[in-house]
PDB file of C-alpha atoms in Angstrom:
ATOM      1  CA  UNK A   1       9.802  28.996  84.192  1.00 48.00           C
ATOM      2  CA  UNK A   2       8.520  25.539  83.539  1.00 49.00           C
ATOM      3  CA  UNK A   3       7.453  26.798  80.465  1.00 48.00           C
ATOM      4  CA  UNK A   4      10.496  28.371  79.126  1.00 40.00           C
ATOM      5  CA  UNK A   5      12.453  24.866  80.147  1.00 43.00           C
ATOM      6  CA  UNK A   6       9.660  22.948  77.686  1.00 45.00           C
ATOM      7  CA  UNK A   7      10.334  24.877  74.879  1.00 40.00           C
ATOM      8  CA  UNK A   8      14.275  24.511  75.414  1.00 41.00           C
ATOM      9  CA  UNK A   9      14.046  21.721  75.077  1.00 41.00           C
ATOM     10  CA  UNK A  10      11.805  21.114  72.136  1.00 39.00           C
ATOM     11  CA  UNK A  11      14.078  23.574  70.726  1.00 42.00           C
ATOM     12  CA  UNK A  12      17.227  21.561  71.271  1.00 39.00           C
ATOM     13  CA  UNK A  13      15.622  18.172  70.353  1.00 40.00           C
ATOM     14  CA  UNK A  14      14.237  19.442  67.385  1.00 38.00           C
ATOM     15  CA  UNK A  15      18.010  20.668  66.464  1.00 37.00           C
ATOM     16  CA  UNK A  16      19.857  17.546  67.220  1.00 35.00           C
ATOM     17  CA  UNK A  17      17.322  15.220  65.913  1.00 35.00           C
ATOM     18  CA  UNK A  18      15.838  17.239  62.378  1.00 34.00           C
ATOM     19  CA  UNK A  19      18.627  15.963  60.027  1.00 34.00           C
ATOM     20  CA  UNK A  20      17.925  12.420  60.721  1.00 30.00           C
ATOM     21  CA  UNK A  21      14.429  13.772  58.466  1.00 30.00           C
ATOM     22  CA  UNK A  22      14.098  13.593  54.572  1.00 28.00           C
ATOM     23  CA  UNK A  23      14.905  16.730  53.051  1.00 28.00           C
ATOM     24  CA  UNK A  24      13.209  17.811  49.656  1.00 28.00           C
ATOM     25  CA  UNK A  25      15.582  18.574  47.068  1.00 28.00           C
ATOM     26  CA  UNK A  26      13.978  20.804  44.074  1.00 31.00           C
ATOM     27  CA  UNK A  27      16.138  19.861  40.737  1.00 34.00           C
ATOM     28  CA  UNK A  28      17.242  23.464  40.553  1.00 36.00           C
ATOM     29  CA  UNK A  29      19.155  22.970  43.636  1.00 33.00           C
ATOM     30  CA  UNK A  30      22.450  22.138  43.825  1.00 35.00           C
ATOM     31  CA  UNK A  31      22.902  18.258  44.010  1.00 35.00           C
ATOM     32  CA  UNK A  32      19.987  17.468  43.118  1.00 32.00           C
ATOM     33  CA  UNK A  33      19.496  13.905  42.231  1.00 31.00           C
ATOM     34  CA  UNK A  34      17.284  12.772  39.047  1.00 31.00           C
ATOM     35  CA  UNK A  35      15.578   9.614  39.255  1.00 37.00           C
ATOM     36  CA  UNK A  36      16.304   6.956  36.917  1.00 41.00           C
ATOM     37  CA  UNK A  37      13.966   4.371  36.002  1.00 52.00           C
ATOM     38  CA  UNK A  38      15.046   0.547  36.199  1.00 77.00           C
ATOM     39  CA  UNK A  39      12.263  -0.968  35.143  1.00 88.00           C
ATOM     40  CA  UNK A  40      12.586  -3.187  31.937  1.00 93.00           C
ATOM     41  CA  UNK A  41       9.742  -3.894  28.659  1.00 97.00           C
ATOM     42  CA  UNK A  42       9.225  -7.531  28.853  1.00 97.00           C
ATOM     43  CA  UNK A  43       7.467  -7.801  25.848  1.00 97.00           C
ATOM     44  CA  UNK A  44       5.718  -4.907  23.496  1.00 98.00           C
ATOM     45  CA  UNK A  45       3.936  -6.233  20.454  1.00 98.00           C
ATOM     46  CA  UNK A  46       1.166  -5.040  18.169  1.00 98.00           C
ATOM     47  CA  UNK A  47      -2.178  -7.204  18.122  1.00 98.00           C
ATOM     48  CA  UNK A  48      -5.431  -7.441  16.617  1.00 97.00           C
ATOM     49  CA  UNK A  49      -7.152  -7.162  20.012  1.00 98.00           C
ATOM     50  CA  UNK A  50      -6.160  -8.078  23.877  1.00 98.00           C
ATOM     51  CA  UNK A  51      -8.351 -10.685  25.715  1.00 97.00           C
ATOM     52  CA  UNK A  52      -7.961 -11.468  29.291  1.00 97.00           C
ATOM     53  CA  UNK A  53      -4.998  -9.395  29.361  1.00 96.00           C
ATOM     54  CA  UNK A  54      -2.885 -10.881  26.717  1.00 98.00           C
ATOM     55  CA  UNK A  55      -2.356 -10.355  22.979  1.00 98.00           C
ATOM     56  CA  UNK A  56      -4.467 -12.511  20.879  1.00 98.00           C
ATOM     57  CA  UNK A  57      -1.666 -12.295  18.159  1.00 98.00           C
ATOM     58  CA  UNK A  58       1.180 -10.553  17.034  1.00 98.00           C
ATOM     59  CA  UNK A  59       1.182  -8.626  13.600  1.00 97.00           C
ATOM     60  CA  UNK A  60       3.636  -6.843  11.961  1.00 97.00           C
ATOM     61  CA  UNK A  61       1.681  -5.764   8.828  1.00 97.00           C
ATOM     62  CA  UNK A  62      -2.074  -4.428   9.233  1.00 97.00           C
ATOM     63  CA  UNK A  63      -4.103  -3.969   5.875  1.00 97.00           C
ATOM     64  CA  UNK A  64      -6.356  -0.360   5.771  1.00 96.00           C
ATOM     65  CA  UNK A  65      -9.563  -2.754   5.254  1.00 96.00           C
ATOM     66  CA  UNK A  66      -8.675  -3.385   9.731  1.00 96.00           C
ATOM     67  CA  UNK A  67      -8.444  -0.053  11.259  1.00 95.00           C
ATOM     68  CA  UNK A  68      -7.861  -0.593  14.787  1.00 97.00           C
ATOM     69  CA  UNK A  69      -4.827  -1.710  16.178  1.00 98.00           C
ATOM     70  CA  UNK A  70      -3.387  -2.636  20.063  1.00 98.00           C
ATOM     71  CA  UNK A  71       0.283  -1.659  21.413  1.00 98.00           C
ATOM     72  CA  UNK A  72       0.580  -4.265  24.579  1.00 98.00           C
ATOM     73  CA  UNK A  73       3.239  -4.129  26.828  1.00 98.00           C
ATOM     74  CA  UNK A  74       4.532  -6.375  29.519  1.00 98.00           C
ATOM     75  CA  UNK A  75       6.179  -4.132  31.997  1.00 97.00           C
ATOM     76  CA  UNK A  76       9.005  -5.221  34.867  1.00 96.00           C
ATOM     77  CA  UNK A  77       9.870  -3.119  37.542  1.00 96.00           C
ATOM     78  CA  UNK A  78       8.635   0.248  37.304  1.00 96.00           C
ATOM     79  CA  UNK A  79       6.297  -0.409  40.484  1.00 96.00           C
ATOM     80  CA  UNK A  80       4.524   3.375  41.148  1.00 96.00           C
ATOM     81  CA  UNK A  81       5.920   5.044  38.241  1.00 96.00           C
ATOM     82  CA  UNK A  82       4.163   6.118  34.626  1.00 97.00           C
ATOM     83  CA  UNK A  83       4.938   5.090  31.665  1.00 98.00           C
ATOM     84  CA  UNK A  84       3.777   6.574  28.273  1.00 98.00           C
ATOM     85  CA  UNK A  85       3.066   4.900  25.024  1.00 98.00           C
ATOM     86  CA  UNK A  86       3.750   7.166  21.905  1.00 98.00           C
ATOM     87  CA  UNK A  87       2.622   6.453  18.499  1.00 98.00           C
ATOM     88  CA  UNK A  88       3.985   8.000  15.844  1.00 98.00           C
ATOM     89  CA  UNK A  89       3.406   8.293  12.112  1.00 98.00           C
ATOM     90  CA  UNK A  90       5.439  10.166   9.661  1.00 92.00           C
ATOM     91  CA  UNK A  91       7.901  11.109  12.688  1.00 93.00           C
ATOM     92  CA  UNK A  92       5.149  12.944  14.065  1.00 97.00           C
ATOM     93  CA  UNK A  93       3.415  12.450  17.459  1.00 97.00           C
ATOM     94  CA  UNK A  94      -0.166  11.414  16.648  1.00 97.00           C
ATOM     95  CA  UNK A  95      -0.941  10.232  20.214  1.00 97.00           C
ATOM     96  CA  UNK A  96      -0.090   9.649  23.607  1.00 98.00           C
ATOM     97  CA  UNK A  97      -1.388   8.115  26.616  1.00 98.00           C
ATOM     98  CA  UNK A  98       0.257   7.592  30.105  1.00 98.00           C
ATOM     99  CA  UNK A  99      -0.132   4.591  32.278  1.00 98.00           C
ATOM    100  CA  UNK A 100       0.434   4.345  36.491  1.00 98.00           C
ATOM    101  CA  UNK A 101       2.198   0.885  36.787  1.00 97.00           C
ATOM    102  CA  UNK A 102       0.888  -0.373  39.805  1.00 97.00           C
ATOM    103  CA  UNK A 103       2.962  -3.812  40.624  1.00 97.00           C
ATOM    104  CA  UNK A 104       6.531  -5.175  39.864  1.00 97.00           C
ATOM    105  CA  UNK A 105       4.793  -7.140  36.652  1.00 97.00           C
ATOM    106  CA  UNK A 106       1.941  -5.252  35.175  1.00 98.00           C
ATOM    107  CA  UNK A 107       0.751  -5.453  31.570  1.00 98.00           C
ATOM    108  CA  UNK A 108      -1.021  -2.325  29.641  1.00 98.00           C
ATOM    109  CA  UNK A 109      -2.070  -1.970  26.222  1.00 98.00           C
ATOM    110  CA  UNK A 110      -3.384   1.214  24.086  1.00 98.00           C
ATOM    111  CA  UNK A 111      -5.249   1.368  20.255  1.00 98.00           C
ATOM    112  CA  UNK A 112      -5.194   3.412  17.704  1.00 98.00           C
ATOM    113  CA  UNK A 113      -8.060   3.715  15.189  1.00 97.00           C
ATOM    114  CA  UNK A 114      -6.165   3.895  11.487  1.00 97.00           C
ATOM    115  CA  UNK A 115      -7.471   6.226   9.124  1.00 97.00           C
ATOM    116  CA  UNK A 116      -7.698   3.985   5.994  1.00 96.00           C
ATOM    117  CA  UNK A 117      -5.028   6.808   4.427  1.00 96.00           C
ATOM    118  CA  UNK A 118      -2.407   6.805   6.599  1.00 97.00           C
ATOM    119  CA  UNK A 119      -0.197   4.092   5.042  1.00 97.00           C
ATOM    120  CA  UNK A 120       3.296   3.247   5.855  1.00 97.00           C
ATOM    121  CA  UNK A 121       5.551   2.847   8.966  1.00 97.00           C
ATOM    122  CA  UNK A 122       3.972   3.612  12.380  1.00 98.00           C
ATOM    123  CA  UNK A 123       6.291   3.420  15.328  1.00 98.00           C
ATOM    124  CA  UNK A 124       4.934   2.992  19.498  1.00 98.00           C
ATOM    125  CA  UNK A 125       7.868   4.447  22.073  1.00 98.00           C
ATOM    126  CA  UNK A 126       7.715   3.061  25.786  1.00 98.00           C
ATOM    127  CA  UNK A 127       8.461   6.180  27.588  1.00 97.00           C
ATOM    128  CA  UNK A 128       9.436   5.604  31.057  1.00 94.00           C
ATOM    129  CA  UNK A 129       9.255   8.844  33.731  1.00 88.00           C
ATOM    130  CA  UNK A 130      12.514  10.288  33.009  1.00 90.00           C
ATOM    131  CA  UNK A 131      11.525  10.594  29.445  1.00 92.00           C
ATOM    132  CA  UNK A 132      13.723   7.831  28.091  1.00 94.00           C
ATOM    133  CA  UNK A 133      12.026   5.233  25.524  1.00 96.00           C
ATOM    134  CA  UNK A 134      12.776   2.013  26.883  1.00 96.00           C
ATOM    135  CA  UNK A 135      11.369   0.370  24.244  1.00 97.00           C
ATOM    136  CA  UNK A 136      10.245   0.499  20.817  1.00 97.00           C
ATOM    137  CA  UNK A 137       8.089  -1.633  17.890  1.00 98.00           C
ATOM    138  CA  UNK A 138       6.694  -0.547  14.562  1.00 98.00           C
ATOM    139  CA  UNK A 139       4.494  -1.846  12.052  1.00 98.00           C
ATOM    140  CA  UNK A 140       3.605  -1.409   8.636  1.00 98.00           C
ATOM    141  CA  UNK A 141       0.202   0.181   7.401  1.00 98.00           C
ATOM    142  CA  UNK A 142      -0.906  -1.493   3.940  1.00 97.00           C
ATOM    143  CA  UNK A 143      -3.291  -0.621   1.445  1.00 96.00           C
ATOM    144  CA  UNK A 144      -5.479  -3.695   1.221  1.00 95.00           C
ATOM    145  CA  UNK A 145      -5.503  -5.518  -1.975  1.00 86.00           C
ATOM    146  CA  UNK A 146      -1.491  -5.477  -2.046  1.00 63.00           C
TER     147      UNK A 146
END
């Protein structure tokens, strides 16, 4: 009989007290909530190289004789979320690479090595996690000599 009381009350307790828990919403169910990021881009520039965690200069122009570039971004508020860097050529997606940003300021950067061909506009997207570029910078790819 003891027994039987226990679990009545566990039973009841876990009834009045289980919707003060979380509940897991999938986003197929109805009102679901999506996640929006708030986060900002500081600052996103194209360098030469990064040293000590900062740009060593900004270029907008890179001659084909160079053929490595950095995308660096200064990132605000996007504490535990990822954020993508996409480079583009031609309006096509040549590379991607995600990044965990792990405090309210954090600063990440990504290359490219050039192909000495591939001249003309490249573009770098800051993709936040719902899929939204929250920032963007280009730069121009030069044949050398010009």
């Amino acid at each position: 009989m003891k027994i039987l009381l226990s679990l009545f009350v566990f039973s009841i307790s876990m009834a009045l007290f289980s919707p003060l828990h979380a509940q897991e919403i999938s986003p197929e169910s109805p009102g679901a909530k999506t996640t929006t990021a708030t986060g900002s881009v500081a600052r996103a520039l194209f360098t030469t190289a990064v040293a000590d965690r900062e740009p060593v200069d900004e270029i907008k122009d890179l001659k084909n004789d160079a053929n490595k570039i950095f995308f660096f971004t200064d990132i605000k508020g996007l504490a535990g979320q990822t954020i993508i860097h996409r480079w583009e050529y031609n309006g096509q997606v040549m590379f991607e690479i995600s990044f965990k940003i792990g405090g309210p300021s954090w600063r990440v950067w990504s290359n490219k090595t050039l192909a000495p061909g591939w001249l003309g506009k490249w573009k770098v997207s800051v993709v936040d996690s719902t899929g939204n570029a929250i920032a963007e910078s280009s730069f121009t790819y030069t044949k050398a000599g010009q």
